[in-house]
Short mmCIF file of C-alpha atoms in Angstrom, two decimals:
data_model
loop_
_atom_site.label_atom_id
_atom_site.label_comp_id
_atom_site.label_asym_id
_atom_site.label_seq_id
_atom_site.Cartn_x
_atom_site.Cartn_y
_atom_site.Cartn_z
CA MET A 11 14.59 -31.33 -118.61
CA ARG A 12 15.87 -28.37 -120.29
CA ASP A 13 17.08 -25.15 -118.55
CA THR A 14 15.00 -22.05 -119.28
CA PRO A 15 16.85 -19.89 -121.82
CA LEU A 16 17.64 -16.27 -121.54
CA SER A 17 15.38 -13.65 -122.89
CA ASN A 18 16.77 -10.98 -125.06
CA CYS A 19 16.48 -8.47 -122.40
CA GLU A 20 18.63 -10.46 -120.01
CA ARG A 21 21.29 -11.06 -122.80
CA LEU A 22 21.38 -7.35 -123.65
CA PHE A 23 21.61 -6.42 -119.91
CA LEU A 24 24.46 -8.80 -119.33
CA LEU A 25 26.44 -7.56 -122.35
CA GLN A 26 25.90 -4.05 -121.56
CA ALA A 27 27.07 -4.56 -117.93
CA ILE A 28 30.27 -6.22 -119.40
CA GLN A 29 30.85 -3.30 -121.45
CA GLU A 30 30.64 -1.20 -118.50
CA LYS A 31 33.00 -3.43 -116.60
CA LYS A 32 30.27 -4.23 -114.21
CA ARG A 33 29.35 -8.01 -113.13
CA LEU A 34 26.05 -9.38 -111.43
CA ASP A 35 27.90 -10.40 -108.27
CA GLY A 36 29.84 -7.00 -107.79
CA ARG A 37 33.25 -8.51 -108.74
CA GLN A 38 35.70 -6.66 -110.83
CA THR A 39 36.79 -7.80 -114.52
CA TYR A 40 39.68 -10.09 -113.27
CA ASP A 41 38.40 -10.83 -109.52
CA TYR A 42 37.90 -14.45 -108.69
CA ARG A 43 35.23 -15.82 -106.47
CA ASN A 44 35.99 -16.88 -102.89
CA ILE A 45 37.52 -20.54 -102.79
CA LYS A 46 36.68 -22.90 -99.98
CA ILE A 47 38.40 -26.23 -99.78
CA LEU A 48 36.83 -28.85 -97.26
CA PHE A 49 38.30 -32.12 -96.71
CA GLY A 50 36.13 -35.08 -95.51
CA THR A 51 36.89 -37.76 -92.86
CA ASP A 52 38.07 -40.30 -95.40
CA TYR A 53 41.32 -39.88 -97.47
CA GLY A 54 40.84 -38.59 -100.74
CA CYS A 55 37.42 -36.81 -100.07
CA CYS A 56 37.26 -33.13 -100.89
CA ILE A 57 34.73 -30.44 -101.55
CA VAL A 58 35.53 -27.37 -103.26
CA GLU A 59 33.14 -24.25 -103.41
CA LEU A 60 33.96 -21.69 -106.03
CA GLY A 61 31.11 -18.88 -105.10
CA LYS A 62 28.01 -21.04 -105.41
CA THR A 63 29.60 -23.80 -107.50
CA ARG A 64 30.12 -26.88 -105.37
CA VAL A 65 32.15 -29.84 -106.61
CA LEU A 66 32.71 -33.03 -104.73
CA CYS A 67 35.69 -35.29 -105.43
CA GLN A 68 36.53 -38.85 -104.10
CA VAL A 69 39.49 -40.62 -104.86
CA SER A 70 39.82 -44.49 -104.54
CA CYS A 71 42.29 -47.12 -105.68
CA GLU A 72 42.31 -50.92 -106.51
CA LEU A 73 45.01 -53.36 -107.83
CA VAL A 74 44.47 -54.10 -111.32
CA PRO A 75 46.50 -55.54 -114.32
CA PRO A 76 48.70 -52.94 -116.17
CA LYS A 77 48.14 -51.92 -119.74
CA ASP A 78 50.17 -53.81 -122.22
CA SER A 79 51.94 -50.76 -123.72
CA ARG A 80 52.86 -49.66 -120.31
CA PRO A 81 53.41 -52.62 -117.96
CA THR A 82 55.69 -50.64 -115.29
CA GLU A 83 53.07 -47.79 -114.82
CA GLY A 84 50.02 -47.43 -112.83
CA ILE A 85 46.62 -46.10 -114.12
CA LEU A 86 44.94 -42.88 -113.62
CA TYR A 87 41.11 -42.78 -114.30
CA PHE A 88 39.02 -39.70 -114.14
CA ASN A 89 35.18 -39.84 -113.87
CA LEU A 90 33.01 -36.56 -113.89
CA GLU A 91 29.31 -36.65 -113.44
CA LEU A 92 26.80 -34.12 -114.07
CA SER A 93 23.51 -34.90 -112.19
CA PRO A 94 20.18 -33.13 -112.41
CA MET A 95 20.63 -32.06 -108.72
CA ALA A 96 23.23 -29.71 -109.77
CA SER A 97 21.38 -28.01 -112.66
CA PRO A 98 17.87 -28.70 -114.40
CA ALA A 99 19.94 -28.62 -117.79
CA PHE A 100 21.81 -31.75 -116.92
CA GLU A 101 20.23 -35.13 -117.60
CA SER A 102 21.02 -38.24 -115.89
CA ASN A 103 22.49 -41.46 -117.53
CA ARG A 104 23.28 -39.33 -120.77
CA GLN A 105 26.62 -38.04 -121.93
CA SER A 106 26.29 -34.47 -123.06
CA GLU A 107 28.82 -32.55 -125.00
CA LEU A 108 29.67 -30.53 -121.91
CA LEU A 109 30.40 -33.58 -120.00
CA VAL A 110 32.75 -35.05 -122.60
CA MET A 111 34.56 -31.69 -123.06
CA LEU A 112 35.05 -31.39 -119.08
CA ASN A 113 36.41 -35.05 -118.96
CA ARG A 114 38.88 -34.46 -121.62
CA GLN A 115 40.06 -31.26 -120.09
CA LEU A 116 40.55 -32.71 -116.71
CA GLU A 117 42.46 -35.63 -118.39
CA ARG A 118 44.83 -33.27 -120.01
CA CYS A 119 45.32 -31.01 -117.10
CA LEU A 120 46.17 -33.96 -114.53
CA ARG A 121 47.10 -37.16 -116.49
CA ASN A 122 48.85 -35.91 -119.50
CA SER A 123 50.86 -33.15 -117.57
CA LYS A 124 52.52 -36.08 -115.72
CA CYS A 125 51.69 -34.47 -112.43
CA ILE A 126 51.43 -37.93 -110.68
CA ASP A 127 54.37 -40.44 -110.52
CA THR A 128 52.52 -43.42 -112.13
CA GLU A 129 55.78 -45.52 -111.99
CA SER A 130 55.59 -45.48 -108.14
CA LEU A 131 52.00 -47.16 -108.48
CA CYS A 132 53.52 -50.39 -109.74
CA VAL A 133 53.44 -53.43 -107.39
CA ILE A 134 54.52 -56.13 -109.85
CA SER A 135 55.77 -55.19 -113.29
CA GLY A 136 53.40 -56.56 -115.89
CA GLU A 137 51.01 -58.29 -113.48
CA LYS A 138 49.56 -55.77 -110.68
CA VAL A 139 49.55 -52.04 -110.54
CA TRP A 140 47.47 -49.40 -108.59
CA GLN A 141 44.54 -47.82 -110.59
CA ILE A 142 43.70 -44.48 -109.05
CA ARG A 143 40.20 -43.60 -109.82
CA VAL A 144 39.07 -40.05 -109.32
CA ASP A 145 35.19 -39.56 -109.31
CA VAL A 146 34.22 -35.87 -109.53
CA HIS A 147 30.64 -35.03 -108.73
CA VAL A 148 29.04 -31.66 -109.61
CA LEU A 149 26.60 -30.48 -106.62
CA ASN A 150 25.73 -27.27 -107.90
CA HIS A 151 26.36 -25.68 -111.09
CA ASP A 152 26.95 -21.70 -111.12
CA GLY A 153 29.39 -21.39 -113.69
CA ASN A 154 33.20 -22.25 -114.29
CA LEU A 155 32.94 -26.06 -113.64
CA MET A 156 36.34 -26.70 -115.07
CA ASP A 157 38.22 -24.70 -112.40
CA ALA A 158 36.28 -26.10 -109.58
CA ALA A 159 36.97 -29.69 -110.84
CA SER A 160 40.42 -29.24 -111.29
CA ILE A 161 41.13 -27.85 -107.79
CA ALA A 162 38.89 -30.56 -106.30
CA ALA A 163 40.70 -33.44 -108.13
CA ILE A 164 44.33 -32.14 -107.34
CA SER A 165 43.29 -31.45 -103.66
CA ALA A 166 41.74 -34.84 -103.30
CA LEU A 167 44.80 -36.48 -104.83
CA SER A 168 47.09 -34.60 -102.53
CA HIS A 169 45.01 -35.73 -99.54
CA PHE A 170 44.58 -39.33 -100.76
CA ARG A 171 46.60 -42.36 -98.96
CA ARG A 172 47.01 -45.74 -100.65
CA PRO A 173 47.29 -48.89 -98.59
CA ASP A 174 50.76 -50.23 -98.25
CA VAL A 175 51.67 -53.52 -99.70
CA ALA A 176 54.51 -56.40 -99.08
CA ILE A 177 55.67 -58.64 -101.80
CA GLN A 178 56.86 -62.16 -101.05
CA GLY A 179 57.46 -63.88 -104.48
CA ARG A 180 54.32 -63.67 -106.46
CA GLU A 181 52.11 -63.06 -103.56
CA VAL A 182 51.07 -59.36 -102.68
CA THR A 183 49.83 -58.56 -99.19
CA VAL A 184 47.79 -55.56 -98.59
CA PHE A 185 47.69 -54.04 -95.17
CA SER A 186 44.87 -52.02 -93.48
CA PRO A 187 45.42 -48.64 -92.12
CA GLU A 188 45.45 -50.26 -88.52
CA GLU A 189 48.34 -52.66 -89.53
CA ARG A 190 50.48 -50.04 -91.51
CA ASP A 191 50.22 -46.39 -92.17
CA PRO A 192 48.88 -45.55 -95.69
CA ILE A 193 51.15 -44.05 -98.19
CA PRO A 194 50.73 -40.72 -100.12
CA LEU A 195 50.90 -40.35 -103.69
CA SER A 196 54.10 -38.89 -105.44
CA ILE A 197 52.98 -35.43 -106.72
CA TYR A 198 55.45 -33.72 -108.99
CA HIS A 199 53.41 -30.40 -109.44
CA MET A 200 49.86 -29.01 -109.06
CA PRO A 201 48.35 -27.90 -112.27
CA ILE A 202 45.44 -25.60 -111.78
CA CYS A 203 43.19 -24.36 -114.51
CA VAL A 204 41.92 -21.00 -114.95
CA SER A 205 38.96 -19.90 -117.24
CA PHE A 206 38.76 -16.81 -119.46
CA ALA A 207 35.47 -16.02 -121.06
CA PHE A 208 35.39 -13.65 -124.15
CA PHE A 209 32.52 -11.55 -125.08
CA LEU A 210 31.51 -9.35 -128.29
CA GLN A 211 33.98 -11.25 -130.54
CA GLY A 212 36.79 -11.09 -128.26
CA SER A 213 36.56 -7.30 -127.21
CA TYR A 214 35.84 -8.02 -123.56
CA LEU A 215 37.42 -10.66 -121.17
CA LEU A 216 36.15 -11.95 -117.77
CA VAL A 217 37.89 -14.27 -115.59
CA ASP A 218 35.93 -16.96 -113.64
CA PRO A 219 32.55 -16.32 -115.52
CA CYS A 220 29.40 -17.28 -113.49
CA GLU A 221 26.43 -19.40 -115.06
CA ARG A 222 24.62 -16.56 -116.62
CA GLU A 223 27.94 -15.04 -118.06
CA GLU A 224 28.60 -18.22 -119.61
CA ARG A 225 25.24 -18.29 -121.48
CA VAL A 226 26.41 -15.02 -123.58
CA LYS A 227 30.05 -15.59 -123.94
CA ASP A 228 31.28 -16.10 -127.61
CA GLY A 229 34.43 -18.12 -126.54
CA LEU A 230 36.19 -19.84 -123.60
CA LEU A 231 39.84 -20.10 -122.95
CA VAL A 232 40.97 -22.58 -120.23
CA ILE A 233 44.83 -22.73 -119.31
CA ALA A 234 46.18 -24.95 -116.74
CA MET A 235 49.62 -23.88 -115.03
CA ASN A 236 51.68 -24.83 -112.04
CA LYS A 237 53.77 -22.70 -109.59
CA HIS A 238 56.67 -22.98 -112.05
CA ARG A 239 54.57 -21.08 -114.64
CA GLU A 240 54.71 -24.03 -116.85
CA ILE A 241 51.68 -24.51 -119.10
CA CYS A 242 50.29 -27.83 -118.61
CA SER A 243 47.41 -27.70 -120.95
CA ILE A 244 45.36 -25.18 -123.12
CA GLN A 245 42.05 -25.41 -124.51
CA SER A 246 39.87 -22.97 -126.50
CA SER A 247 36.22 -23.63 -127.24
CA GLY A 248 33.40 -21.57 -128.89
CA GLY A 249 34.86 -21.24 -132.31
CA ILE A 250 36.00 -17.59 -131.81
CA MET A 251 39.40 -16.51 -133.40
CA LEU A 252 41.48 -14.54 -131.19
CA LEU A 253 44.03 -12.13 -132.22
CA LYS A 254 47.50 -11.54 -130.30
CA ASP A 255 46.32 -8.23 -128.79
CA GLN A 256 43.11 -10.06 -127.24
CA VAL A 257 45.19 -12.57 -125.77
CA LYS A 258 47.62 -9.97 -124.02
CA PRO A 259 45.25 -9.76 -120.81
CA VAL A 260 45.42 -13.41 -120.54
CA GLU A 261 49.31 -13.40 -120.67
CA MET A 262 49.34 -10.60 -117.98
CA LEU A 263 47.10 -12.49 -115.74
CA LEU A 264 49.35 -15.83 -115.99
CA LEU A 265 52.73 -13.91 -115.27
CA VAL A 266 51.17 -12.56 -111.94
CA GLU A 267 53.73 -9.89 -111.28
CA GLY A 268 53.19 -8.14 -114.70
CA GLU A 269 50.81 -5.17 -115.18
CA HIS A 270 49.20 -4.23 -118.48
CA GLU A 271 49.32 -0.47 -119.16
CA ASN A 272 45.53 -0.42 -119.83
CA HIS A 273 44.57 -2.23 -116.63
CA SER A 274 47.32 -1.04 -114.29
CA SER A 275 44.65 0.15 -111.66
CA GLU A 276 43.17 -3.48 -111.41
CA ARG A 277 45.11 -5.78 -109.35
CA ILE A 278 45.22 -9.59 -110.34
CA LYS A 279 44.23 -11.85 -107.46
CA PRO A 280 42.88 -15.22 -108.91
CA PHE A 281 46.03 -17.20 -110.06
CA PRO A 282 48.40 -16.11 -107.20
CA VAL A 283 45.97 -17.38 -104.58
CA LEU A 284 45.66 -20.63 -106.51
CA LEU A 285 49.61 -20.98 -106.62
CA CYS A 286 50.00 -20.14 -103.18
CA PHE A 287 47.74 -22.94 -102.18
CA SER A 288 49.64 -25.41 -104.46
CA SER A 289 53.14 -24.36 -103.14
CA PHE A 290 51.91 -24.50 -99.57
CA VAL A 291 50.79 -28.20 -99.88
CA LEU A 292 53.93 -29.29 -101.76
CA MET A 293 55.98 -27.33 -99.02
CA GLN A 294 54.13 -28.97 -96.16
CA ARG A 295 54.62 -32.45 -97.81
CA LYS A 296 58.43 -31.96 -98.19
CA GLU A 297 58.91 -30.80 -94.52
CA GLY A 298 56.98 -33.50 -93.18
CA GLY A 299 54.44 -31.42 -91.87
CA LYS A 300 50.52 -32.01 -91.41
CA PHE A 301 47.78 -30.63 -93.58
CA GLY A 302 44.42 -31.29 -94.66
CA PHE A 303 42.61 -33.84 -92.50
CA ALA A 304 45.79 -34.58 -90.33
CA GLU A 305 46.11 -30.78 -89.52
CA SER A 306 42.59 -30.80 -88.12
CA LEU A 307 42.98 -33.63 -85.66
CA PRO A 308 45.07 -31.95 -82.92
CA ILE A 309 42.76 -29.03 -82.66
CA GLU A 310 39.60 -31.18 -82.84
CA ARG A 311 38.01 -29.37 -85.76
CA ILE A 312 35.40 -31.11 -87.72
CA THR A 313 36.14 -30.49 -91.40
CA ALA A 314 33.06 -32.39 -92.84
CA LEU A 315 30.71 -29.60 -91.74
CA LYS A 316 30.73 -25.96 -91.87
CA ARG A 317 28.78 -22.91 -90.82
CA ASP A 318 28.95 -19.52 -92.67
CA GLU A 319 30.05 -16.59 -90.46
CA ALA A 320 27.93 -13.41 -90.65
CA PRO A 321 29.91 -10.28 -90.36
CA VAL A 322 28.77 -8.05 -87.65
CA GLU A 323 29.98 -4.21 -87.71
CA MET A 324 31.08 -3.40 -84.10
CA ALA A 325 32.88 -0.08 -85.04
CA ASP A 326 30.20 2.51 -83.61
CA VAL A 327 28.48 0.23 -80.97
CA LYS A 328 29.61 2.22 -78.01
CA ASP A 329 28.75 5.60 -79.50
CA THR A 330 25.31 4.31 -80.56
CA ALA A 331 24.48 2.89 -77.29
CA GLU A 332 25.40 6.20 -75.39
CA GLU A 333 23.37 8.20 -77.91
CA ILE A 334 20.23 6.10 -77.10
CA ILE A 335 20.83 6.32 -73.49
CA ASN A 336 21.08 10.11 -73.57
CA ARG A 337 17.85 10.44 -75.61
CA THR A 338 15.73 8.24 -73.42
CA GLU A 339 14.11 9.91 -70.44
CA SER A 340 13.93 7.82 -67.34
CA SER A 341 10.42 7.29 -65.83
CA THR A 342 9.62 9.03 -62.59
CA GLU A 343 6.49 6.89 -61.90
CA VAL A 344 6.86 4.65 -58.84
CA TYR A 345 4.24 2.13 -58.02
CA PRO A 346 3.93 1.80 -53.97
CA PRO A 347 3.20 -1.59 -52.49
CA GLY A 348 -0.26 -2.47 -51.24
CA LEU A 349 -2.16 -1.89 -54.50
CA LYS A 350 -5.11 -4.01 -55.09
CA THR A 351 -5.12 -6.46 -57.97
CA ARG A 352 -7.00 -4.40 -60.48
CA GLU A 353 -4.70 -1.66 -59.82
CA ARG A 354 -1.59 -3.94 -60.14
CA SER A 355 -2.72 -5.44 -63.24
CA ALA A 356 -2.92 -1.97 -64.83
CA ALA A 357 0.55 -1.39 -63.54
CA SER A 358 3.44 -1.96 -66.02
CA PRO A 359 7.21 -2.30 -65.69
CA VAL A 360 9.22 1.00 -65.82
CA LEU A 361 10.87 1.51 -69.39
CA VAL A 362 14.36 2.80 -68.80
CA ALA A 363 15.39 2.72 -72.47
CA THR A 364 14.35 1.33 -75.98
CA GLY A 365 14.51 -2.34 -75.74
CA THR A 366 14.80 -2.78 -71.91
CA ALA A 367 12.46 -3.10 -68.95
CA GLN A 368 13.16 -2.79 -65.15
CA VAL A 369 11.35 -5.09 -63.04
CA GLY A 370 11.36 -5.11 -59.10
CA GLU A 371 11.52 -1.40 -58.21
CA GLY A 372 8.39 -0.32 -56.52
CA ILE A 373 6.41 -2.91 -57.95
CA VAL A 374 4.70 -5.64 -56.03
CA ASN A 375 5.22 -9.26 -57.38
CA SER A 376 1.73 -10.60 -58.41
CA TRP A 377 3.03 -13.96 -60.08
CA GLY A 378 0.73 -16.81 -59.21
CA LEU A 379 -2.18 -14.74 -58.00
CA GLU A 380 -5.65 -14.83 -59.76
CA GLU A 381 -6.55 -11.86 -62.00
CA ASP A 382 -9.68 -11.11 -59.55
CA GLU A 383 -8.82 -10.87 -55.96
CA ASP A 384 -10.91 -12.90 -53.57
CA ASP A 385 -12.81 -10.23 -51.56
CA GLU A 386 -13.30 -10.82 -47.86
CA VAL A 387 -16.89 -10.93 -46.65
CA ILE A 388 -17.71 -10.66 -42.70
CA ILE A 389 -21.04 -12.46 -41.73
CA GLU A 390 -22.28 -11.95 -38.13
CA ASP A 391 -24.03 -14.81 -36.62
CA LYS A 392 -26.95 -14.71 -34.27
CA GLY A 393 -24.61 -15.55 -31.20
CA GLY A 394 -22.81 -12.17 -31.82
CA GLY A 395 -19.53 -13.95 -33.16
CA THR A 396 -18.14 -13.20 -36.41
CA TYR A 397 -16.59 -15.36 -38.76
CA ASN A 398 -14.66 -14.63 -42.24
CA HIS A 399 -16.10 -16.04 -45.55
CA ASN A 400 -14.15 -15.65 -48.78
CA CYS A 401 -16.19 -15.54 -52.05
CA ILE A 402 -15.48 -14.64 -55.49
CA CYS A 403 -17.29 -11.55 -56.61
CA LYS A 404 -17.99 -11.11 -60.14
#
């Protein structure tokens, strides 16, 4: 199933909004969407939410023979899937051009940058090594899949633990987590991708484009960097030629502390946030502290489920309540006890203020009684005595 194309009116509206430095979701030109990283109950399970874009990553491992060209190094395998559940434009069991491009960019960002120590994955040289498999599943597509996939992959790799092994001669014994504590991967640095979309032949630049903004873009520049400001990979797509002056805003964003003279009023926020995340995880690992799933165990916090918090404005609650009470006039009507049923049914609780009711002051409790009261009828008999007879009068 193909996705519905944009109409000419929508395309012109988006381009005009970009020229006026306005975006559909209210962000500024260089603003990143909110990032949420959720860790599952299993090691290596991670869900990343970049706005409405959701990506699930699961890391697993197995013992396999090494490659002949590198007998002492482990294997890193990346697999990214685009299912129709994420977007109607994706087709199942078919490799699209977008899927191939995302897979290659993810491999360049994480495997070619040597962020994982593959030699530590060797068990027996030339015979058995650990193969780390990274499966990335796109749950919802709302633009900028590459950034969300890179964050999910490096987060899942930092959260993953492989089983411990023992070697006796040529025999390899793999221990379960109950027998020995699993071992984390050796991570040198954490490269993170940042995407820049160019519009109108490179005249305008946006960071973290959404799905509709990606449809009208002319080119896309994806740069992966770590906290040491080292470029791990760079990828340009779209067939647009970028001049030096057009790439200056990108250079300003990556330098974090620099400010461009034409954009001095706009603070650059996305990349420092990602770098702080990577440096925090590495710092916790070096100091032996707990993070991720291990951090959530002492406080008994469930990380697999979430509930969005709704902000409530509480600044003027007291003044508003006093104003409502002052405007309200208390009722002076009091219903004395002893009223008949019909009169009691017509009586209502005394309203003190808007949205409140007062029950019990001057009102007889009529719960459990019939709507029509049984009228008492006195009948005299011939012997001069009287007796009471209750009947229902209609």
